[in-house]
JSON list of C-alpha atoms in Angstrom, two decimals:
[
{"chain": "A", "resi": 273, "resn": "UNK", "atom": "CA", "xyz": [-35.66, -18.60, -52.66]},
{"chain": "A", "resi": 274, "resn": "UNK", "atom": "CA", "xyz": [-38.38, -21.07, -53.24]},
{"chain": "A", "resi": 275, "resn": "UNK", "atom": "CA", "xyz": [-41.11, -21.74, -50.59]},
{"chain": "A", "resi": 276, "resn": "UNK", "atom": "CA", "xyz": [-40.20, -25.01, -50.05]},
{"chain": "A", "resi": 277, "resn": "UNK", "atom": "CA", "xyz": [-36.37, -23.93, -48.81]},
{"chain": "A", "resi": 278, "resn": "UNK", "atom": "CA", "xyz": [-38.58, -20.98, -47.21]},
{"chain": "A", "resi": 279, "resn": "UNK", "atom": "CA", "xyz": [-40.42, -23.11, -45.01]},
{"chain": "A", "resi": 280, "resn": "UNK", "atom": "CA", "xyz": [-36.82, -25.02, -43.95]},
{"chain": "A", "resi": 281, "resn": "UNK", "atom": "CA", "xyz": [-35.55, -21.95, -42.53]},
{"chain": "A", "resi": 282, "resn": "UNK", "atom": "CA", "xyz": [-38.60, -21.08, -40.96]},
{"chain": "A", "resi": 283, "resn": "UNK", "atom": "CA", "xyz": [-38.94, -24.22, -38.94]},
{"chain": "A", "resi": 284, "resn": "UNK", "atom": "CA", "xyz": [-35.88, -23.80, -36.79]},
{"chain": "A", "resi": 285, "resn": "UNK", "atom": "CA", "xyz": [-36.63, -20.65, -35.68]},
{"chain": "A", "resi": 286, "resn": "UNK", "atom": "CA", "xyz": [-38.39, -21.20, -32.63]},
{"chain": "A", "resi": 287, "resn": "UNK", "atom": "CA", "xyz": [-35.49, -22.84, -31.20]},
{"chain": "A", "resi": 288, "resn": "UNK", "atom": "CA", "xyz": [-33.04, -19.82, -32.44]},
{"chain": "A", "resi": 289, "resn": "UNK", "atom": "CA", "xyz": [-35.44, -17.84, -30.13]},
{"chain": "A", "resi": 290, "resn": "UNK", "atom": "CA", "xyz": [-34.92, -20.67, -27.18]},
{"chain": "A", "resi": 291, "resn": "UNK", "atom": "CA", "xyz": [-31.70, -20.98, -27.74]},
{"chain": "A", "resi": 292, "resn": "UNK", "atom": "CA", "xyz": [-31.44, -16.76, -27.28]},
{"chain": "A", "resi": 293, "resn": "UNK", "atom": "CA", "xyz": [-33.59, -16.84, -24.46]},
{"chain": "A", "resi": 294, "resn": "UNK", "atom": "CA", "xyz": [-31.30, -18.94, -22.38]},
{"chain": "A", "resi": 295, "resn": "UNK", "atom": "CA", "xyz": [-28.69, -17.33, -23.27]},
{"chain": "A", "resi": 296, "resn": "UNK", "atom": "CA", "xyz": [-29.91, -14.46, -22.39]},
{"chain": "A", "resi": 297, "resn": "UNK", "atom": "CA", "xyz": [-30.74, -15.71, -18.68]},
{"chain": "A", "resi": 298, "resn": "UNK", "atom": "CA", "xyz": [-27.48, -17.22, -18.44]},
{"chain": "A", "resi": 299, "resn": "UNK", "atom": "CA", "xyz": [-25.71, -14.08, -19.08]},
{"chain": "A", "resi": 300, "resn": "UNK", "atom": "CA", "xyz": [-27.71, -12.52, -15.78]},
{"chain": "A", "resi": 301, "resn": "UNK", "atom": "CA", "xyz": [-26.89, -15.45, -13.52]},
{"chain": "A", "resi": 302, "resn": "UNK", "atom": "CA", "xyz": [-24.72, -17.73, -13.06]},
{"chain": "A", "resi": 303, "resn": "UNK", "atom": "CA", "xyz": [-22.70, -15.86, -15.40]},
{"chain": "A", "resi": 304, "resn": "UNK", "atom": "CA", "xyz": [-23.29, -12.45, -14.24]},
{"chain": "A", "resi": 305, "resn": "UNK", "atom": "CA", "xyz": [-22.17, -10.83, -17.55]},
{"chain": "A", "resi": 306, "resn": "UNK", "atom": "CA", "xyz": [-25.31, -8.46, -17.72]},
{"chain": "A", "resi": 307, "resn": "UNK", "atom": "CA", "xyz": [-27.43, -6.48, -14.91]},
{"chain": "A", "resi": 308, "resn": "UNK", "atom": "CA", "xyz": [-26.86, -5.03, -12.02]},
{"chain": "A", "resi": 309, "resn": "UNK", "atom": "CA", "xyz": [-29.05, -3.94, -8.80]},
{"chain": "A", "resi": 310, "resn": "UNK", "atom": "CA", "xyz": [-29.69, -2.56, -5.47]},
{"chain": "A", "resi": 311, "resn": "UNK", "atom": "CA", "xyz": [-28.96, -4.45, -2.23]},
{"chain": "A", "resi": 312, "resn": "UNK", "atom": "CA", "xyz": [-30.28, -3.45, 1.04]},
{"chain": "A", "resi": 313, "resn": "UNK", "atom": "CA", "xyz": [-29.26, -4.51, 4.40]},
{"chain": "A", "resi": 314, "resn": "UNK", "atom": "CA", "xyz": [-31.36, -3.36, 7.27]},
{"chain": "A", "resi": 315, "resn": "UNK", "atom": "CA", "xyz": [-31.76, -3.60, 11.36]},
{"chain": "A", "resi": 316, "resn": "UNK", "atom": "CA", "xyz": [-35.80, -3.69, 11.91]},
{"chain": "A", "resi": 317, "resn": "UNK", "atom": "CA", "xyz": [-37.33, -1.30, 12.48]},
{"chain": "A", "resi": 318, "resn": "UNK", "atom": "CA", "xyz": [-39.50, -2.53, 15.76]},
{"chain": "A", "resi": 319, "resn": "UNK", "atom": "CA", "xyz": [-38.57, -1.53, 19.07]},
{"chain": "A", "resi": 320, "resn": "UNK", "atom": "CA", "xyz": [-35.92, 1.31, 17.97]},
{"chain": "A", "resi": 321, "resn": "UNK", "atom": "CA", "xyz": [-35.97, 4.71, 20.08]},
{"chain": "A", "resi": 322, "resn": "UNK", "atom": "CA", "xyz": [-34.43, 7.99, 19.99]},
{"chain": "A", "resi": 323, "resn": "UNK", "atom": "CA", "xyz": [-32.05, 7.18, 22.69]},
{"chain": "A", "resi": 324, "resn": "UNK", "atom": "CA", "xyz": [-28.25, 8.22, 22.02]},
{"chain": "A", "resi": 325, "resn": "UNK", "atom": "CA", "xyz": [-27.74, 11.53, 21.85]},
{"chain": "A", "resi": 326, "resn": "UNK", "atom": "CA", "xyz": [-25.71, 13.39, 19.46]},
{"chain": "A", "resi": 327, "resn": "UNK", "atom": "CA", "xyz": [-26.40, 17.23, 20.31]},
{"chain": "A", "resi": 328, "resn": "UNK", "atom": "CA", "xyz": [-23.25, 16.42, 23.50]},
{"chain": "A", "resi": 329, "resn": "UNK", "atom": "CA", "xyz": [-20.42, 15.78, 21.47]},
{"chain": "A", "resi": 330, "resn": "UNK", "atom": "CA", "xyz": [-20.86, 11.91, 22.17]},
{"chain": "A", "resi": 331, "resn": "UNK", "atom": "CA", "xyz": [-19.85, 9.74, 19.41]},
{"chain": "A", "resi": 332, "resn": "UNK", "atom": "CA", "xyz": [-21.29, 6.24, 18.19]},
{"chain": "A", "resi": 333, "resn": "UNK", "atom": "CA", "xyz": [-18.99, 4.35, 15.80]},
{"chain": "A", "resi": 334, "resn": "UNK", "atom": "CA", "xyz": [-19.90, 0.44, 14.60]},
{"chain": "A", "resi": 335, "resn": "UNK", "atom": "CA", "xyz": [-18.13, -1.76, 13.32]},
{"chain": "A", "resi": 336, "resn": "UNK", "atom": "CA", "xyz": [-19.53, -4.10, 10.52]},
{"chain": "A", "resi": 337, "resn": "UNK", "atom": "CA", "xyz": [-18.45, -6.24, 7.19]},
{"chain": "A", "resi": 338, "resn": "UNK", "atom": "CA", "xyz": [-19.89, -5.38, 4.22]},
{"chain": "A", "resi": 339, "resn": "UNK", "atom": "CA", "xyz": [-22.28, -7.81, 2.33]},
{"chain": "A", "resi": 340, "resn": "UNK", "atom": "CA", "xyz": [-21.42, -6.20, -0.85]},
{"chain": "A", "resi": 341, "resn": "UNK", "atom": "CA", "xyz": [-18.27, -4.95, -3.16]},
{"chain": "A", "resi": 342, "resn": "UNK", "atom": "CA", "xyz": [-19.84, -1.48, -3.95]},
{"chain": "A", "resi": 343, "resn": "UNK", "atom": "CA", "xyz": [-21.23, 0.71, -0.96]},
{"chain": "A", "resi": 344, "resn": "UNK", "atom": "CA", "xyz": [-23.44, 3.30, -2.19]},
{"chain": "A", "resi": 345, "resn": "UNK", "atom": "CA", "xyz": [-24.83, 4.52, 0.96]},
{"chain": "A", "resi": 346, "resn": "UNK", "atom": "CA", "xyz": [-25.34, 4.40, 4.86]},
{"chain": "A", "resi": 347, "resn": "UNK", "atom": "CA", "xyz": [-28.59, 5.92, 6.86]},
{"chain": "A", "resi": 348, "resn": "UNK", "atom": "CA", "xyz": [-29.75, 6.11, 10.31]},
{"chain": "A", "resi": 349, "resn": "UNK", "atom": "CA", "xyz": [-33.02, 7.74, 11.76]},
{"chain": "A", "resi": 350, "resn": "UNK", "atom": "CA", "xyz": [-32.27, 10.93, 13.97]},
{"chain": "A", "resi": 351, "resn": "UNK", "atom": "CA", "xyz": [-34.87, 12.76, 15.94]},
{"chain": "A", "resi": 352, "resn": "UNK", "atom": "CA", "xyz": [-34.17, 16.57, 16.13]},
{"chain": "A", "resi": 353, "resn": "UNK", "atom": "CA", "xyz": [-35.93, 19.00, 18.69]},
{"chain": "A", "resi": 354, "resn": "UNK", "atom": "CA", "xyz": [-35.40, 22.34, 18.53]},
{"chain": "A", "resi": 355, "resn": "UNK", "atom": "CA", "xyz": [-34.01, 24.65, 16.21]},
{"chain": "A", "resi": 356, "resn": "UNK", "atom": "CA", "xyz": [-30.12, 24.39, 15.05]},
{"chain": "A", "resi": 357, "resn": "UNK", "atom": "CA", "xyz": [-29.68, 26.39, 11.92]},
{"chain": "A", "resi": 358, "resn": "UNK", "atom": "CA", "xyz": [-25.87, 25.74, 11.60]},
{"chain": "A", "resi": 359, "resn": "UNK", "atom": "CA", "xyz": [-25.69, 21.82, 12.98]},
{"chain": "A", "resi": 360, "resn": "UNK", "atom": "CA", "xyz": [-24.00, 19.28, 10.51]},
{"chain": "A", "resi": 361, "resn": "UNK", "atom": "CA", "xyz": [-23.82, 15.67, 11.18]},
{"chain": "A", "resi": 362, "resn": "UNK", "atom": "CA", "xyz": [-20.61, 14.20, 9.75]},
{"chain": "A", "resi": 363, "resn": "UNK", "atom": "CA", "xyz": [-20.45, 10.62, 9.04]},
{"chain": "A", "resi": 364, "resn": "UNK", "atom": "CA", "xyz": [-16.87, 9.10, 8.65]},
{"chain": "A", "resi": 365, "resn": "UNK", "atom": "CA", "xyz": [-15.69, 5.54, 7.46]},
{"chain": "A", "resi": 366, "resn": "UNK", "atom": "CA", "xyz": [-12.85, 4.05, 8.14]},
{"chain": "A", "resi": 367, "resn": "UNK", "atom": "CA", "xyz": [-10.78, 0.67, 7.30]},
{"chain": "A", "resi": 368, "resn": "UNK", "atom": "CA", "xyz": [-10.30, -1.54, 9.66]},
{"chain": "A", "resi": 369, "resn": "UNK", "atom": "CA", "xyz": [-12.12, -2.08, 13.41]},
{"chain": "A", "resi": 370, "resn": "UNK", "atom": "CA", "xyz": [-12.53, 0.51, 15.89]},
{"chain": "A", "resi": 371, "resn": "UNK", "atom": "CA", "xyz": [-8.78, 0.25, 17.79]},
{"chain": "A", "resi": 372, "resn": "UNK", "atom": "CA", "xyz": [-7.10, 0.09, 14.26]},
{"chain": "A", "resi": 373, "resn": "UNK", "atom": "CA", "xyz": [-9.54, 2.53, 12.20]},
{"chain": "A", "resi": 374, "resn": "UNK", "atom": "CA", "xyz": [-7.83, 4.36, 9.42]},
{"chain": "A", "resi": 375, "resn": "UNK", "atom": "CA", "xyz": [-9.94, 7.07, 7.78]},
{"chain": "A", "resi": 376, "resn": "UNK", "atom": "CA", "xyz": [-10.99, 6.80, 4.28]},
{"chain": "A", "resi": 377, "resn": "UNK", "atom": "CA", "xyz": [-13.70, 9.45, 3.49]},
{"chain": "A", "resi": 378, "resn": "UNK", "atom": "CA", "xyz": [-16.32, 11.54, 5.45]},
{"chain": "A", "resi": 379, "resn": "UNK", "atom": "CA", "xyz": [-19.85, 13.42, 4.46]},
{"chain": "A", "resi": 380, "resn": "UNK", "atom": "CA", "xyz": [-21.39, 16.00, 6.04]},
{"chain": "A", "resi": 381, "resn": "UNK", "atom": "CA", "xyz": [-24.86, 16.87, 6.14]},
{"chain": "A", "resi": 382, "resn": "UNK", "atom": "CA", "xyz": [-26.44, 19.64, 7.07]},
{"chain": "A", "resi": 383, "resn": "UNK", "atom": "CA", "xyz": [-29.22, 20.33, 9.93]},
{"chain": "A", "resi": 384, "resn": "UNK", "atom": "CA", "xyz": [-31.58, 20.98, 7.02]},
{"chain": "A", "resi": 385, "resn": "UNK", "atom": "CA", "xyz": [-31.09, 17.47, 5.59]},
{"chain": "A", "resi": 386, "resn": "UNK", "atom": "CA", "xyz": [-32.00, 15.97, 9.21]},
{"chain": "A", "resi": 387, "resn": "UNK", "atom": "CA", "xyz": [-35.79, 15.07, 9.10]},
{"chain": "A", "resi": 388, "resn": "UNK", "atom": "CA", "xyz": [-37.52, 13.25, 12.15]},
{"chain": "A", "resi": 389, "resn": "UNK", "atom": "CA", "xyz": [-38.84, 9.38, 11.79]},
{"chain": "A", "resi": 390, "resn": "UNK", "atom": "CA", "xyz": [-36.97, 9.27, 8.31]},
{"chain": "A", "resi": 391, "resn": "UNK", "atom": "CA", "xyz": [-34.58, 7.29, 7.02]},
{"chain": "A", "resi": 392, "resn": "UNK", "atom": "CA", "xyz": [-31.08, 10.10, 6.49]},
{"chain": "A", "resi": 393, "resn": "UNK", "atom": "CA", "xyz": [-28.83, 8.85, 3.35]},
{"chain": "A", "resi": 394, "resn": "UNK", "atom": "CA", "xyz": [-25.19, 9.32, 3.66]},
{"chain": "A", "resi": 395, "resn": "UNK", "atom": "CA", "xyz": [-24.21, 9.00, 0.39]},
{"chain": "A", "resi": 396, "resn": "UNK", "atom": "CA", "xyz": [-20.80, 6.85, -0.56]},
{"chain": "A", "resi": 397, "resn": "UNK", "atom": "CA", "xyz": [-20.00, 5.54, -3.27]},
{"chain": "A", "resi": 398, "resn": "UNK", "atom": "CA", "xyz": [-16.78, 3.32, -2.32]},
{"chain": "A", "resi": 399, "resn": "UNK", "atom": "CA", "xyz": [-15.54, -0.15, -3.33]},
{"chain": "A", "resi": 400, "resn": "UNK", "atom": "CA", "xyz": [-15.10, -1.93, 0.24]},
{"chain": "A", "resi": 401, "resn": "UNK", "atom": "CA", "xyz": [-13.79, -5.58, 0.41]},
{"chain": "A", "resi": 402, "resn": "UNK", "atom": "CA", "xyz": [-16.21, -7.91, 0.90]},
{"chain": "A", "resi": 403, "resn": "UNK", "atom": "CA", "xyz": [-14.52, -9.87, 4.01]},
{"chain": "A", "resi": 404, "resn": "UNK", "atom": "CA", "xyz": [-13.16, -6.83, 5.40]},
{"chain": "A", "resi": 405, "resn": "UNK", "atom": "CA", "xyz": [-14.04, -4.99, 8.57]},
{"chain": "A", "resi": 406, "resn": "UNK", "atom": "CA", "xyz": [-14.76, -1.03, 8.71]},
{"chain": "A", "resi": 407, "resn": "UNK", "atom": "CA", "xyz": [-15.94, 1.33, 11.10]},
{"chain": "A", "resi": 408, "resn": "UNK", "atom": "CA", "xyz": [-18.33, 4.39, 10.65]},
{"chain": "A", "resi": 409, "resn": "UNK", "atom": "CA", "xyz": [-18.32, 7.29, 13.22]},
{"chain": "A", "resi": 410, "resn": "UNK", "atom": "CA", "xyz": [-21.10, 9.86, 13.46]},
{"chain": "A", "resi": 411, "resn": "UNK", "atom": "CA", "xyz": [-20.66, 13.05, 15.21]},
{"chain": "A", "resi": 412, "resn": "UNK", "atom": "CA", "xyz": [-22.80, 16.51, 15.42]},
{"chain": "A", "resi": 413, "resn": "UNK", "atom": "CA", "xyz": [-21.83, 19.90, 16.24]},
{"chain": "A", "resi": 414, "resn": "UNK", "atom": "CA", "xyz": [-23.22, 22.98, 16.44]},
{"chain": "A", "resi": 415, "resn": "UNK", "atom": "CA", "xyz": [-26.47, 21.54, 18.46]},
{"chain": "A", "resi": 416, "resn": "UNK", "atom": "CA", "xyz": [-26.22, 23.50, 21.47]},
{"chain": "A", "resi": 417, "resn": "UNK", "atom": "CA", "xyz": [-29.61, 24.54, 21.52]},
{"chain": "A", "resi": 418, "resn": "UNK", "atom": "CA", "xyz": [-31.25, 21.61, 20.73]},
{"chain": "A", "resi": 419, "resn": "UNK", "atom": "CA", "xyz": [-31.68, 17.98, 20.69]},
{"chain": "A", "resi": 420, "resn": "UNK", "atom": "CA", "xyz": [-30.37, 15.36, 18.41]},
{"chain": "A", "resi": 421, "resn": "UNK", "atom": "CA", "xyz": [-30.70, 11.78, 18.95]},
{"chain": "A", "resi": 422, "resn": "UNK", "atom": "CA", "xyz": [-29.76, 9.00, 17.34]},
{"chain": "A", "resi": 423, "resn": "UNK", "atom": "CA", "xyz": [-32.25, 5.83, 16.61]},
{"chain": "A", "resi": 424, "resn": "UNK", "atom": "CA", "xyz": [-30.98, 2.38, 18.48]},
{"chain": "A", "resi": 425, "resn": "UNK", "atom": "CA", "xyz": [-32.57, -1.04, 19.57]},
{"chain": "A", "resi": 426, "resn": "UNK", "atom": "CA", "xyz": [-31.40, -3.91, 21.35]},
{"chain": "A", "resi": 427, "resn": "UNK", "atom": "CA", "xyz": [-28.30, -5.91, 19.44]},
{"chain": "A", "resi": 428, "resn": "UNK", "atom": "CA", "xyz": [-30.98, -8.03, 17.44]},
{"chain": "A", "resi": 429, "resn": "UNK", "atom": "CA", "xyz": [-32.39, -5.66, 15.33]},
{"chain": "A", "resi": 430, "resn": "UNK", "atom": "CA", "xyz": [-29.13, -6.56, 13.30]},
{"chain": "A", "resi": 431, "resn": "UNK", "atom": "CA", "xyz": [-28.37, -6.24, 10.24]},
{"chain": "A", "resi": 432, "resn": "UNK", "atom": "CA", "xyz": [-26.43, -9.44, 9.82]},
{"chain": "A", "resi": 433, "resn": "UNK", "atom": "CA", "xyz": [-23.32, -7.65, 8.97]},
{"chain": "A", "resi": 434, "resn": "UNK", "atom": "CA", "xyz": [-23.42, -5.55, 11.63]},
{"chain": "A", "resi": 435, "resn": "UNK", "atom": "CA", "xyz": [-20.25, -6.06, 14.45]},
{"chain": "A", "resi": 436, "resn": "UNK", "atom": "CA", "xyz": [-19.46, -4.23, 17.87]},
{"chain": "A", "resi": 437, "resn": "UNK", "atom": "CA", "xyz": [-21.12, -0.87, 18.56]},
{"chain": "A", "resi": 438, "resn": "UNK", "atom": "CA", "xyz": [-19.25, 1.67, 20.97]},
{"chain": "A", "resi": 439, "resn": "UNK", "atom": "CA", "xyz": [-20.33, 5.04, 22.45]},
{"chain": "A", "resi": 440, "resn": "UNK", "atom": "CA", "xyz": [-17.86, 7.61, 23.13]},
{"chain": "A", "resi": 441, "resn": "UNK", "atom": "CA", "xyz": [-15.16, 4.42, 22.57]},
{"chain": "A", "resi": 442, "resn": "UNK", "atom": "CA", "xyz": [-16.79, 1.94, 25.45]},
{"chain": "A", "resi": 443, "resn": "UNK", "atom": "CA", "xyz": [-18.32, -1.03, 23.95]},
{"chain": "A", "resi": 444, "resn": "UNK", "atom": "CA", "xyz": [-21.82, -0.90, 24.42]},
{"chain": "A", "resi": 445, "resn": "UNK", "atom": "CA", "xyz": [-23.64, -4.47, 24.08]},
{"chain": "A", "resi": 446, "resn": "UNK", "atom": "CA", "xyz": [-27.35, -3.27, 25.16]},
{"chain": "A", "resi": 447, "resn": "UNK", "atom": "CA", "xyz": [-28.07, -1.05, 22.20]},
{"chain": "A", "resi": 448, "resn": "UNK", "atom": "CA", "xyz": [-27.55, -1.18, 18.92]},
{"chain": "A", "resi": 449, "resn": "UNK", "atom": "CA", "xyz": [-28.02, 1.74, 16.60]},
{"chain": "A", "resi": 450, "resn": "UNK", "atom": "CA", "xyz": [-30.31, 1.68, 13.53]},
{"chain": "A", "resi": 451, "resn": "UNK", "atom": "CA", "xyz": [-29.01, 1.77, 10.31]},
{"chain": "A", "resi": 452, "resn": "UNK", "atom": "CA", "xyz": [-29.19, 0.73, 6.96]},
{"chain": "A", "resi": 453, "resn": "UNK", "atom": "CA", "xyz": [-26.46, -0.27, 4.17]},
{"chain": "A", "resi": 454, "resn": "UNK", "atom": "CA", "xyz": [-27.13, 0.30, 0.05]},
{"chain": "A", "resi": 455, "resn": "UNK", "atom": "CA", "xyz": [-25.08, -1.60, -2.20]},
{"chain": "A", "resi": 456, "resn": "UNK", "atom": "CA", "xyz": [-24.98, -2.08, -5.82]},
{"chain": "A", "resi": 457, "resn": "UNK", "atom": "CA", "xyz": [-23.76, -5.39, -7.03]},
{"chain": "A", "resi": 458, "resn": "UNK", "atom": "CA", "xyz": [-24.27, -7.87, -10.30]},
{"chain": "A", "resi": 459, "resn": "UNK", "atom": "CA", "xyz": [-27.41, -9.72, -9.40]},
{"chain": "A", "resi": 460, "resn": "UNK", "atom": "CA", "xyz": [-27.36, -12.90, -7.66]},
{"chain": "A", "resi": 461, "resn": "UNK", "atom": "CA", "xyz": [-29.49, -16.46, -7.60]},
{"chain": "A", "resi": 462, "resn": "UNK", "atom": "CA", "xyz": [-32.15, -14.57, -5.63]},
{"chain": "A", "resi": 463, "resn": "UNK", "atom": "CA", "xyz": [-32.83, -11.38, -7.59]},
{"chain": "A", "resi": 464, "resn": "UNK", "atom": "CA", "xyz": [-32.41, -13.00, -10.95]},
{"chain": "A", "resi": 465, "resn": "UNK", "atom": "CA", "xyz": [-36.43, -13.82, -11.39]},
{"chain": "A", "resi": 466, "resn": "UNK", "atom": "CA", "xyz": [-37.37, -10.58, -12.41]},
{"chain": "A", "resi": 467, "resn": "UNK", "atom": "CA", "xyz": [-35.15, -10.42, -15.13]},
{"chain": "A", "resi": 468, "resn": "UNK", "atom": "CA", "xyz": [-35.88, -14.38, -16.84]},
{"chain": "A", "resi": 469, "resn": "UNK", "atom": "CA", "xyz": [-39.46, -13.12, -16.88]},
{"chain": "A", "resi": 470, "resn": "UNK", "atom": "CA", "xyz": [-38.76, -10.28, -18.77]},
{"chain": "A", "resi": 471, "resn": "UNK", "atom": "CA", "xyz": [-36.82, -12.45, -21.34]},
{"chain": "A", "resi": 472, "resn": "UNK", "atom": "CA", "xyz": [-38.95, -14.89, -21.27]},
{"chain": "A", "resi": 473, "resn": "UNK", "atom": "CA", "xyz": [-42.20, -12.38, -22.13]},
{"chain": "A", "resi": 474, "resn": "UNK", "atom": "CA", "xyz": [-39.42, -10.65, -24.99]},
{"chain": "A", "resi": 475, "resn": "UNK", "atom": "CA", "xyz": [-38.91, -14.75, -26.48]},
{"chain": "A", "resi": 476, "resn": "UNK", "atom": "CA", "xyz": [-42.69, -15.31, -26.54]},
{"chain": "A", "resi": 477, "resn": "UNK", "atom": "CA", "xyz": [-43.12, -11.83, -28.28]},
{"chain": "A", "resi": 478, "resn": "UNK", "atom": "CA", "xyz": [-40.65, -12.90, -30.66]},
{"chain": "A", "resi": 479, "resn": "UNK", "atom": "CA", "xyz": [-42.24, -15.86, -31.89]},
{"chain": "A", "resi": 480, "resn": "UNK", "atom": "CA", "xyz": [-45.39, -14.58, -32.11]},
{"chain": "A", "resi": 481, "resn": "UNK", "atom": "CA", "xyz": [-44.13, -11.87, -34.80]},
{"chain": "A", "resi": 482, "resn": "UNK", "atom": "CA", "xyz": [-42.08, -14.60, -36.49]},
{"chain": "A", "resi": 483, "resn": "UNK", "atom": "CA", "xyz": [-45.39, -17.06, -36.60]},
{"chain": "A", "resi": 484, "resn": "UNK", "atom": "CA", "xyz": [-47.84, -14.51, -38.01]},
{"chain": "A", "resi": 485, "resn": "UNK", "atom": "CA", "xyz": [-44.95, -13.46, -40.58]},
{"chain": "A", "resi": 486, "resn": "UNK", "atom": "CA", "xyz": [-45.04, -17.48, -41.48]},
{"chain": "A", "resi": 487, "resn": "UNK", "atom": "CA", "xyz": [-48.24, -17.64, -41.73]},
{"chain": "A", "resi": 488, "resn": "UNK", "atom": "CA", "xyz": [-48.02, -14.59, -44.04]},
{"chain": "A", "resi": 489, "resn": "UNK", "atom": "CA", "xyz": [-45.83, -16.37, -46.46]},
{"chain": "A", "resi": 490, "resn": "UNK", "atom": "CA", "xyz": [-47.71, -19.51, -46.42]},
{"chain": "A", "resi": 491, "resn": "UNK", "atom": "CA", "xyz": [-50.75, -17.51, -47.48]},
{"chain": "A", "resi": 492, "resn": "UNK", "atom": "CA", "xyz": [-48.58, -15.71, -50.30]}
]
């Protein structure tokens, strides 16, 4: 190869590299072919209190529609006071709203998972329909001899997909608890940045290598 059909090849190049680049981006989004990520959908976190109890037997359900295809998780914040070696909070989810609910899976955690002013993962792991309503239900036993309460605010502190609250099946419309969903979903318009900087940072390190190698052969 002569350096004269050398330097032809060379030349286009850079917009092999732009051309991949793009590419590259368009695969993350609109296409969503590559990447995934986190979502998370939470109420704020101002003006909550410890102010539904558990330890009774009462039970908070909510309904609520899930942003996201893939639900990896749901937490609350519990505050515990005394001692309650055997206690286990269940959470349960179920299809449908709270007068049609039809149970689909439950987790149980133990009193030794509950921590005070933290955020408690229920882990999940389910494929929900997107435009679908469900229903979780939390109840505790074994608290006899102590104190478990569950973290709520007024019905602002959202999230947005969050839909009627009851305690002990009465709708309650002055509190709503605290909670937050985790999903994991292709990645969308707003969390695509990230990833074109990355590419963009790999296409400039690309050319780089393939200029000083030009520059190389020129010299030879």
């Amino acid at each position: 190869m002569t350096n004269e059909t050398r330097k032809k090849l060379f030349s286009f190049y850079p917009y092999c590299i732009a051309f991949f680049v793009v590419l590259l981006c368009l695969a993350v989004w609109p296409l969503q072919l590559l990447g995934h990520t986190s979502y998370e959908s939470a109420s704020l976190e101002r003006g909550i209190f410890p102010n539904l109890n558990l330890s009774d037997g009462s039970v908070p359900a909510g309904e609520f529609t899930p942003a996201h295809r893939q639900l990896d998780s749901i937490s609350f914040r519990f505050l515990i006071s005394g001692q309650a070696p055997d206690g286990t909070v269940t959470l349960e989810l179920h299809s449908g709203p709270q007068r049609q609910k039809q149970k689909i899976c439950s987790v149980e955690l133990e009193s030794g998972d509950i921590m005070n002013y933290r955020w408690i993962d229920f882990p999940l792991d389910l494929e929900l329909e997107p435009d679908a309503t469900y229903t979780w239900q939390l109840r505790a036993a074994d608290y006899e001899e102590a104190s478990l309460a569950l973290y709520s605010g007024s019905p602002v502190i959202g999230p947005n997909e969050a839909g009627p609250f009851y305690y002990n099946d009465i709708p309650e419309e002055k509190h709503m608890p605290a909670v937050i969903y985790t999903y994991s979903d292709q990645i969308d318009a707003e969390h695509c940045l990230p990833y074109y900087a990355a590419f963009l940072l790999f296409g400039l390190l690309l050319f780089t290598m393939c200029r000083k190698f030009e520059k190389y052969t020129e010299d030879v």
